[in-house]
Coordinates of N, CA and C in Angstrom, one line a residue:
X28 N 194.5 99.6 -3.3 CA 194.1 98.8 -2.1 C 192.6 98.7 -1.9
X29 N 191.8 99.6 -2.0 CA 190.2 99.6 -2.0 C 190.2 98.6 -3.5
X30 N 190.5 98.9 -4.5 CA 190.3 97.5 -5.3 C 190.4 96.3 -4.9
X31 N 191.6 96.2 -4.4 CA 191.7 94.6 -3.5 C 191.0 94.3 -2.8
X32 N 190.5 95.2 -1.5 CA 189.6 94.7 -0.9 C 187.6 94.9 -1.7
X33 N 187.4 95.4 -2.5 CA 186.2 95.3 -3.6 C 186.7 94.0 -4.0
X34 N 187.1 93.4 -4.9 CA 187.7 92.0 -5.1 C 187.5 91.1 -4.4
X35 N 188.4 90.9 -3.3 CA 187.7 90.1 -2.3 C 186.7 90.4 -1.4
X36 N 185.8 91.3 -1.5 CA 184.6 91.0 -1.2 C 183.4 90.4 -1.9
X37 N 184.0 90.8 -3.5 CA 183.1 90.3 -4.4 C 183.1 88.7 -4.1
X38 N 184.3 88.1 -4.2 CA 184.6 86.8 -4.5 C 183.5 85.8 -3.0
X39 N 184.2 87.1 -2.0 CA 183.3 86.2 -0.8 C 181.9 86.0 -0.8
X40 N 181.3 87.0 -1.6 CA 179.9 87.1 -2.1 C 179.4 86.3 -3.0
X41 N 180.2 85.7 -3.8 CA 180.3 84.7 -4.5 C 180.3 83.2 -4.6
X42 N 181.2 83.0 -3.7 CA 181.1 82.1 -2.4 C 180.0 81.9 -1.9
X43 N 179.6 82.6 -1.2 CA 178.2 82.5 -0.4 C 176.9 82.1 -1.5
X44 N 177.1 83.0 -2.6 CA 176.2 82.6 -3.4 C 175.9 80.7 -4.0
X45 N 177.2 80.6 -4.3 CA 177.3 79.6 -4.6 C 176.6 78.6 -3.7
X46 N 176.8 78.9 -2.3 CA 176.6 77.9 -1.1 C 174.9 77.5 -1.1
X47 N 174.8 78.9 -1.2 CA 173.8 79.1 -0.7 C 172.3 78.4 -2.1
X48 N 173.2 78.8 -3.3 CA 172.3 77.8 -4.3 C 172.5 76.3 -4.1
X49 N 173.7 75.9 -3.5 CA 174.1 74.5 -3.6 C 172.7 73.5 -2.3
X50 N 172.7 74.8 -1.3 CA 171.5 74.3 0.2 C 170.2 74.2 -0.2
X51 N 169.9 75.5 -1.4 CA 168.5 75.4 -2.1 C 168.0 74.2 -3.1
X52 N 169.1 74.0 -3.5 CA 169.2 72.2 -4.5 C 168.5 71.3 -3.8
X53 N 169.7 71.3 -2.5 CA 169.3 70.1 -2.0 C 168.0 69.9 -1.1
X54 N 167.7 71.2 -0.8 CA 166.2 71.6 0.4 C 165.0 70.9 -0.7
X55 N 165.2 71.5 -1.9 CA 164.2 71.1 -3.4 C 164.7 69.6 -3.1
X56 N 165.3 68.9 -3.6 CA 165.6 67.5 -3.5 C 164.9 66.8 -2.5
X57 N 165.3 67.3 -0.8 CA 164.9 66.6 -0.1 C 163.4 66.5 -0.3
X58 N 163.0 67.8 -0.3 CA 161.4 67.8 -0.7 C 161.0 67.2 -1.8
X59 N 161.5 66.7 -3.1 CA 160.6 65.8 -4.0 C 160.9 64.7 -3.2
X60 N 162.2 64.1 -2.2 CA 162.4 62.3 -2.4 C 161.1 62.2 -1.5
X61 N 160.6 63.4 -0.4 CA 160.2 63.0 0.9 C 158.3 62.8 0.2
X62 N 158.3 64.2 -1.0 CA 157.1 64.0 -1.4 C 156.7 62.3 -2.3
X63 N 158.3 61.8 -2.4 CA 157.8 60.0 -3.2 C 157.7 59.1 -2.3
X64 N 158.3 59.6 -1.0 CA 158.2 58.5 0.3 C 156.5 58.0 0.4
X65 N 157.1 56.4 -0.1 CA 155.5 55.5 0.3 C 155.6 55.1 1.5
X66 N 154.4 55.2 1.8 CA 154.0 54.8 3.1 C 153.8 53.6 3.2
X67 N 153.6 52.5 4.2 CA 153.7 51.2 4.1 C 152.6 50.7 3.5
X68 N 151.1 51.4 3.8 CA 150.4 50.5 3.1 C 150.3 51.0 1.7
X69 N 150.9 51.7 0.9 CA 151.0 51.6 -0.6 C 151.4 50.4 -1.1
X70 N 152.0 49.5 -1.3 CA 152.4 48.6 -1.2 C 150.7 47.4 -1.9
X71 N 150.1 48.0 -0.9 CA 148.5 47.3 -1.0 C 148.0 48.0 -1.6
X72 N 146.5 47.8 -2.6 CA 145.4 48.4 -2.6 C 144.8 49.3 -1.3
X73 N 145.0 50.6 -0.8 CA 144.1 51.3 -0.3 C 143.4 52.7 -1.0
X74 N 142.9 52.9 0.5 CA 142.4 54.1 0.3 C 142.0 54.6 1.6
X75 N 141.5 56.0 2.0 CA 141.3 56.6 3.3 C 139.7 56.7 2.9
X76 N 138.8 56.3 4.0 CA 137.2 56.2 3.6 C 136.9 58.1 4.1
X77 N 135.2 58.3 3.5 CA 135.2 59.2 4.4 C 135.0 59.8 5.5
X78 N 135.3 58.7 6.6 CA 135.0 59.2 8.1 C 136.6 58.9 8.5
X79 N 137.3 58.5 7.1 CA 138.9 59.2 8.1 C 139.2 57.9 8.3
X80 N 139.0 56.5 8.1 CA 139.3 55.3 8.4 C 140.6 54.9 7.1
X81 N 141.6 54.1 7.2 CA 142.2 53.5 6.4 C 142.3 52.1 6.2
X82 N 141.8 51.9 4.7 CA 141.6 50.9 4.3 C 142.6 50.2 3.6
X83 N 142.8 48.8 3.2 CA 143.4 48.4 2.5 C 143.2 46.9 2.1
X84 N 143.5 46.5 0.7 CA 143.3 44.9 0.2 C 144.5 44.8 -0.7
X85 N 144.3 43.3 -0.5 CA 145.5 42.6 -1.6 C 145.4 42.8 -2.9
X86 N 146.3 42.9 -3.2 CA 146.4 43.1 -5.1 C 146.6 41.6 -5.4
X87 N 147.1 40.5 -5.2 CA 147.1 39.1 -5.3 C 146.7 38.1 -4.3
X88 N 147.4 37.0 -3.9 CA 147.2 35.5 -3.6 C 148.2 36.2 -2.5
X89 N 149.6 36.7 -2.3 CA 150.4 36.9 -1.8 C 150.4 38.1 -0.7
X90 N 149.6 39.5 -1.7 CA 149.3 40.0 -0.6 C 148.4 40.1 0.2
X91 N 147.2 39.4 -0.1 CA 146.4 38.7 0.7 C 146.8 38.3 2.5
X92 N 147.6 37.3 1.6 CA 148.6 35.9 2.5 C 149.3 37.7 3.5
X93 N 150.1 38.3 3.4 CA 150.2 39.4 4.0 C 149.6 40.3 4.8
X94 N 148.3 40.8 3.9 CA 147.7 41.2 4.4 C 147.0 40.8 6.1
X95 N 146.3 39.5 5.7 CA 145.4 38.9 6.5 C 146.3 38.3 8.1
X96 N 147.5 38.1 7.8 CA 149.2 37.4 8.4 C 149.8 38.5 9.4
X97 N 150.0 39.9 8.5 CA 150.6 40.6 9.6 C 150.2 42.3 10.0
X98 N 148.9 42.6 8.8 CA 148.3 43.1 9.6 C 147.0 43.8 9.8
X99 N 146.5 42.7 10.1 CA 144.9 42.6 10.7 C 145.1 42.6 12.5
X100 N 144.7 43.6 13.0 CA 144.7 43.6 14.4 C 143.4 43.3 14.8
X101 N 143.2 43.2 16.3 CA 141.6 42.7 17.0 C 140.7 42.7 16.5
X102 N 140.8 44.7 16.6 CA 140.1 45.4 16.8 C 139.3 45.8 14.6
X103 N 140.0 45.7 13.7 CA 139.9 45.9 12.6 C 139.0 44.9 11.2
X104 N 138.1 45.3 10.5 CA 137.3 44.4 10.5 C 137.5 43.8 8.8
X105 N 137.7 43.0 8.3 CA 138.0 42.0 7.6 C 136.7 41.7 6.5
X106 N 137.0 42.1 5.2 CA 136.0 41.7 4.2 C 136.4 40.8 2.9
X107 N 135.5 40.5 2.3 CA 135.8 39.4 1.1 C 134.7 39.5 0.5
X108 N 134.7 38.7 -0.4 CA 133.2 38.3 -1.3 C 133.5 36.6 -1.6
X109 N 132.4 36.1 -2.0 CA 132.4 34.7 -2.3 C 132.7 34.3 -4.0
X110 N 133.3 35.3 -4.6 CA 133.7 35.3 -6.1 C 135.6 35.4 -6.1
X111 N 135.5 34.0 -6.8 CA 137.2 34.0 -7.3 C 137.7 35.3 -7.6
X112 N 139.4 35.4 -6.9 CA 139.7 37.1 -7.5 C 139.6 38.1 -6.5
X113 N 138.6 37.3 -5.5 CA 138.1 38.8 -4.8 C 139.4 38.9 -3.6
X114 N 139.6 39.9 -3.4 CA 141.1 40.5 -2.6 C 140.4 40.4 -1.2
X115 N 141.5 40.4 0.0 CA 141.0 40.3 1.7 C 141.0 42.1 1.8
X116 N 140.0 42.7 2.2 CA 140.3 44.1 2.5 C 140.0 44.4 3.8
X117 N 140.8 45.3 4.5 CA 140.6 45.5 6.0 C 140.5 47.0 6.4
X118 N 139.9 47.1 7.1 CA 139.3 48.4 8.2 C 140.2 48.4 8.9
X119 N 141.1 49.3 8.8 CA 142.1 49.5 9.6 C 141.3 50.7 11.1
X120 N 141.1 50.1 12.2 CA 140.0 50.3 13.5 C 140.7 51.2 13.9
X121 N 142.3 51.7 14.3 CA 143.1 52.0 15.2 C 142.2 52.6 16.8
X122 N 141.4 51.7 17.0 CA 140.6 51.9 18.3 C 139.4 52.1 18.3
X123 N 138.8 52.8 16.8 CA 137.6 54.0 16.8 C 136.6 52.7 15.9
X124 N 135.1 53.0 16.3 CA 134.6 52.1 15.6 C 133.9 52.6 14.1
X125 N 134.2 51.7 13.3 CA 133.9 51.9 11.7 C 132.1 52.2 11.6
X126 N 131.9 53.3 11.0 CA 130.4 53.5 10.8 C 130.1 53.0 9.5
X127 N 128.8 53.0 9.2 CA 128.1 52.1 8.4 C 128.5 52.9 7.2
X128 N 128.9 53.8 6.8 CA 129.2 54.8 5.7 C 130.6 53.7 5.2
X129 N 131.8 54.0 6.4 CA 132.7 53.6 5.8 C 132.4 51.7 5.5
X130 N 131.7 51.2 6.1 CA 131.5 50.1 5.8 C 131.2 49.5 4.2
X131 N 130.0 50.6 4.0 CA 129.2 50.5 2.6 C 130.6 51.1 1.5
X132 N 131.8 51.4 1.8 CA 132.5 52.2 1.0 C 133.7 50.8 1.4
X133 N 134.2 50.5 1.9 CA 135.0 49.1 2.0 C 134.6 48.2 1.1
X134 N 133.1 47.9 1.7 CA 132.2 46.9 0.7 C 132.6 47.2 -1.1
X135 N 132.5 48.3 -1.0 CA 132.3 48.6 -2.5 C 133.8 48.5 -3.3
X136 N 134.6 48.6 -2.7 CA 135.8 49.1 -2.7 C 136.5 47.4 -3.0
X137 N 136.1 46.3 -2.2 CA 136.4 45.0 -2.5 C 135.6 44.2 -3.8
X138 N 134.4 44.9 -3.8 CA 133.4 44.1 -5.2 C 134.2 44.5 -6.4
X139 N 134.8 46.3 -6.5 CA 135.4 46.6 -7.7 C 136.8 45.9 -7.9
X140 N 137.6 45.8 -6.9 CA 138.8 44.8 -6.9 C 138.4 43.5 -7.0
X141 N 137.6 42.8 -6.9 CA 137.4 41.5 -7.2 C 137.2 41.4 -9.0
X142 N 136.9 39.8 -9.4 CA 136.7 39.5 -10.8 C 135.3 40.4 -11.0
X143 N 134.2 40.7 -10.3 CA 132.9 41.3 -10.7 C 133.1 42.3 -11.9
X144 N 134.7 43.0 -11.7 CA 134.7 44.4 -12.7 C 134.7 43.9 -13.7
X145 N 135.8 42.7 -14.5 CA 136.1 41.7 -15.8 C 134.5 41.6 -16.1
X146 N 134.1 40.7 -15.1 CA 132.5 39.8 -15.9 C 131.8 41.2 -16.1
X147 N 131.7 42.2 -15.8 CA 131.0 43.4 -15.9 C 129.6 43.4 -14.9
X148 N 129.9 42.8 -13.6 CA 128.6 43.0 -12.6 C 128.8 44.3 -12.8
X149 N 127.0 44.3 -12.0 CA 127.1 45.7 -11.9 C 126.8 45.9 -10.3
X150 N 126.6 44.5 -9.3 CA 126.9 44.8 -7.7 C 127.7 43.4 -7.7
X151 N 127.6 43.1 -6.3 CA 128.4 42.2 -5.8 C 127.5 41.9 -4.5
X152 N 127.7 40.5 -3.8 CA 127.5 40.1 -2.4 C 128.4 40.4 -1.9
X153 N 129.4 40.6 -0.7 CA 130.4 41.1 0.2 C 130.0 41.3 1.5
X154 N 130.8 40.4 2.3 CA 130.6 39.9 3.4 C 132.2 40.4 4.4
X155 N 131.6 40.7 5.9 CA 132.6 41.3 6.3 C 132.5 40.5 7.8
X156 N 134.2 40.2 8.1 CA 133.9 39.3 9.9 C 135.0 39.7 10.4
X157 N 134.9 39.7 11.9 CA 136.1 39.7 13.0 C 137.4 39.3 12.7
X158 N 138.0 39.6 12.7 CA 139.6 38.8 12.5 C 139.4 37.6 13.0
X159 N 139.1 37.2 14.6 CA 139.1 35.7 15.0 C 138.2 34.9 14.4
X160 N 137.9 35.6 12.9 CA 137.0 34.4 12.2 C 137.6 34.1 11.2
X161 N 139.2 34.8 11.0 CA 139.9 34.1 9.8 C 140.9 33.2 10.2
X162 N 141.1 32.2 9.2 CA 141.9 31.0 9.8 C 142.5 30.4 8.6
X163 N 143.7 30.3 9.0 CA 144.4 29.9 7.8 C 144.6 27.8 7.9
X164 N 143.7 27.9 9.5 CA 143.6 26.3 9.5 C 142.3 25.6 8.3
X165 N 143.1 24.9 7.8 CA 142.3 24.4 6.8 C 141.3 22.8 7.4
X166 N 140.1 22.6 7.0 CA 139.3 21.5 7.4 C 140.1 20.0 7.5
X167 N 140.3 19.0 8.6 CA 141.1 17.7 8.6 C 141.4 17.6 6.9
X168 N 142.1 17.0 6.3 CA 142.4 16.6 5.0 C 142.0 17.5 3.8
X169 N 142.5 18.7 4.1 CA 142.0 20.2 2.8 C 143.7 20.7 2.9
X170 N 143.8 21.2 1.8 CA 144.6 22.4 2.0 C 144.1 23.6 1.4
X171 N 144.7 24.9 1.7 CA 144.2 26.0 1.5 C 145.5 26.4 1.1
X172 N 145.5 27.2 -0.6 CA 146.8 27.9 -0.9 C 146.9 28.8 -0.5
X173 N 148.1 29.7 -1.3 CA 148.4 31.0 -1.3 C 147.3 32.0 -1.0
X174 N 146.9 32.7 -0.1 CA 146.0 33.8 -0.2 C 144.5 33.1 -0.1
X175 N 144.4 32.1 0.4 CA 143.0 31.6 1.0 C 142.6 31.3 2.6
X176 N 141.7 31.6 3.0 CA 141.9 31.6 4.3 C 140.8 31.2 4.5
X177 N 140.0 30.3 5.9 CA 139.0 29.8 6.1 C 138.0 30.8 7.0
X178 N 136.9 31.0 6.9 CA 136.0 31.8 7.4 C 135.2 31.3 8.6
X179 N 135.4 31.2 9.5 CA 133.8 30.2 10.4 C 133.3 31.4 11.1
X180 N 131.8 31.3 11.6 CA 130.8 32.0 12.4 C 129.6 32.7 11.2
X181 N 129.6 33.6 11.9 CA 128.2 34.6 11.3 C 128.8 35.9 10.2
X182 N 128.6 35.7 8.9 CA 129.3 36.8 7.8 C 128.0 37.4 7.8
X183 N 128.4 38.8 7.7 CA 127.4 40.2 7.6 C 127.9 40.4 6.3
X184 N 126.9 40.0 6.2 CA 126.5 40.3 4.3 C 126.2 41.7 3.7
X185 N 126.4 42.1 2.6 CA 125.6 43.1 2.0 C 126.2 43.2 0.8
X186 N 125.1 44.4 -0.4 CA 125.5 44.3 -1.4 C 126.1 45.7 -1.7
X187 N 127.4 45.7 -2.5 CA 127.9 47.0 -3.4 C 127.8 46.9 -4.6
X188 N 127.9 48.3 -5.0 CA 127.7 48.7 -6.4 C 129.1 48.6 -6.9
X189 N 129.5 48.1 -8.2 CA 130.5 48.1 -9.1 C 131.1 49.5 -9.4
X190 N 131.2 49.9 -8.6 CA 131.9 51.2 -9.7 C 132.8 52.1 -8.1
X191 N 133.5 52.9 -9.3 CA 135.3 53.3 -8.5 C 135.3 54.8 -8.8
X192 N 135.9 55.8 -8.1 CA 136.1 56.8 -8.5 C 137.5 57.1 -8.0
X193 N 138.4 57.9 -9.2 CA 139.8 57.6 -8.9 C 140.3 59.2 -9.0
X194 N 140.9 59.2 -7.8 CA 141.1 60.8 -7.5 C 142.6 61.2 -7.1
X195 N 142.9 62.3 -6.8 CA 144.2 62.7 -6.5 C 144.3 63.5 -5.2
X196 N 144.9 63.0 -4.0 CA 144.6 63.3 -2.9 C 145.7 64.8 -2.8
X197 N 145.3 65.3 -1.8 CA 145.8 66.8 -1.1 C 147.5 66.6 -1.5
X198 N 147.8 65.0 -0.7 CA 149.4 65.1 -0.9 C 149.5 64.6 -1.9
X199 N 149.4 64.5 -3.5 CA 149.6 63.7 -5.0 C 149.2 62.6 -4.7
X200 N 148.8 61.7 -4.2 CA 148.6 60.2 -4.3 C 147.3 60.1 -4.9
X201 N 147.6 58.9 -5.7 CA 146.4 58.6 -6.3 C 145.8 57.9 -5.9
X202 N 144.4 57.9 -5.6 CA 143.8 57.2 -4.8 C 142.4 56.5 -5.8
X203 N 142.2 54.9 -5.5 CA 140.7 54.5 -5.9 C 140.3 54.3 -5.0
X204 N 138.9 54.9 -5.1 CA 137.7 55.0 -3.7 C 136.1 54.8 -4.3
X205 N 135.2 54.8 -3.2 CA 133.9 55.1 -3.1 C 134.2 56.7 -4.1
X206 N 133.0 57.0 -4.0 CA 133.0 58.5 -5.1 C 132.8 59.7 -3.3
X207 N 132.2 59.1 -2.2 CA 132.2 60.0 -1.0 C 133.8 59.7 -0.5
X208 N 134.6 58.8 -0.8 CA 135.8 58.9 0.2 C 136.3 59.8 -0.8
X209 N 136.1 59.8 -2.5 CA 136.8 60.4 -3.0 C 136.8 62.0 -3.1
X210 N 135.5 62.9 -2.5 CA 134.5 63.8 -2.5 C 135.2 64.4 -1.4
X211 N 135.7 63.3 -0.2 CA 136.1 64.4 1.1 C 137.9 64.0 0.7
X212 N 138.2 63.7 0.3 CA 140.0 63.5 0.4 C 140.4 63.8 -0.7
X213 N 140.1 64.3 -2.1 CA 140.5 64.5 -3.3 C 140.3 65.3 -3.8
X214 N 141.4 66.5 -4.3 CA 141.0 67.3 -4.8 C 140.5 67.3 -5.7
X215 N 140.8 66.4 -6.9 CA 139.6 66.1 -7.9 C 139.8 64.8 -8.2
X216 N 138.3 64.3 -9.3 CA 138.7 63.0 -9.3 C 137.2 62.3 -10.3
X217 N 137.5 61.2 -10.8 CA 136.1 60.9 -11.8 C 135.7 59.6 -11.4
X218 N 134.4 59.4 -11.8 CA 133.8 58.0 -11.7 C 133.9 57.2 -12.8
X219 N 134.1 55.8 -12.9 CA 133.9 55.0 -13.4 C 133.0 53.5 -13.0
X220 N 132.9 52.9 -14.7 CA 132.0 51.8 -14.0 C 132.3 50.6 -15.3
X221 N 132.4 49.7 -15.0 CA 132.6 48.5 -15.7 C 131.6 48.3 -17.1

């Protein structure tokens, strides 16, 4: 009788065990899908600047056309350069205003996505404006394609340097940045230059 009940205690112990490896599976599981969960603006070219701002530009014609369409708010500030290629990148504002750091690092960050990297510049001109200065209305008798948008008012110009540093952030993502966004958000990470 003490054997039978040793037996089925084993077995219930067994049981449990089982259960209990089957809950640790899936706790592991949930945690790699949740660590592959992209966030929406992956999808785009971003990056997080170093004063904590999120940035992002088009990889094409299309996500441009996206980008610039659904989500550019008021308040967030809008860059380009005047070279074929070059992607719409935006300052994502969420209320707080962009300092001249993250500025010079947006800037830079749209010259290296544009054609300048192929031709091998080594800066770029890049120019940044309001949202109510993009417009997808094109001049009486023009049209404007995929991923072109019309600019009117005063562009704040300035120049970036060609070059990218590509790092691996706290949570695995890979990130291309300025070599300072890369410095405060990456655990490690290298420079390059065209």
């Amino acid at each position: 009788e003490a054997l039978a009940m040793h037996k089925k205690r084993v077995e219930e112990i067994e049981v449990k065990a089982v259960k209990l490896e089957k809950e640790e599976r899936e706790k592991i599981a949930e945690k790699a899908a949740e660590k592959q969960r992209k966030e929406w603006y992956e999808k785009f070219r971003w990056f997080i600047s170093s004063e904590g701002f999120l940035i992002i530009g088009g990889r094409d014609a299309t996500t441009n056309d996206i980008i610039v369409k659904k989500h550019v708010e008021p308040n967030d500030i809008v860059f380009h350069a005047e070279i074929a290629g070059s992607p719409f990148c935006i300052i994502k504002s969420e209320g707080r205003q962009a300092g001249e750091q993250t500025l010079k690092e947006t800037a830079q960050f749209c010259a290296v996505n544009s054609r300048a990297w192929k031709l091998g510049l080594s800066n770029l001109e890049v120019y940044y404006v309001k949202p109510e200065q993009v417009t997808k209305e094109a001049p009486s008798g023009e049209y404007l394609g995929k991923g072109a948008f019309m600019i009117y008012g005063k562009k704040n110009k300035m120049f970036a340097d060609v070059k990218i540093s590509i790092g691996v952030t706290k949570q695995s993502k890979v990130m291309a940045a300025s070599e300072d966004a890369c410095k405060k958000n990456c655990v490690y990470f290298i420079t390059i230059r065209p």
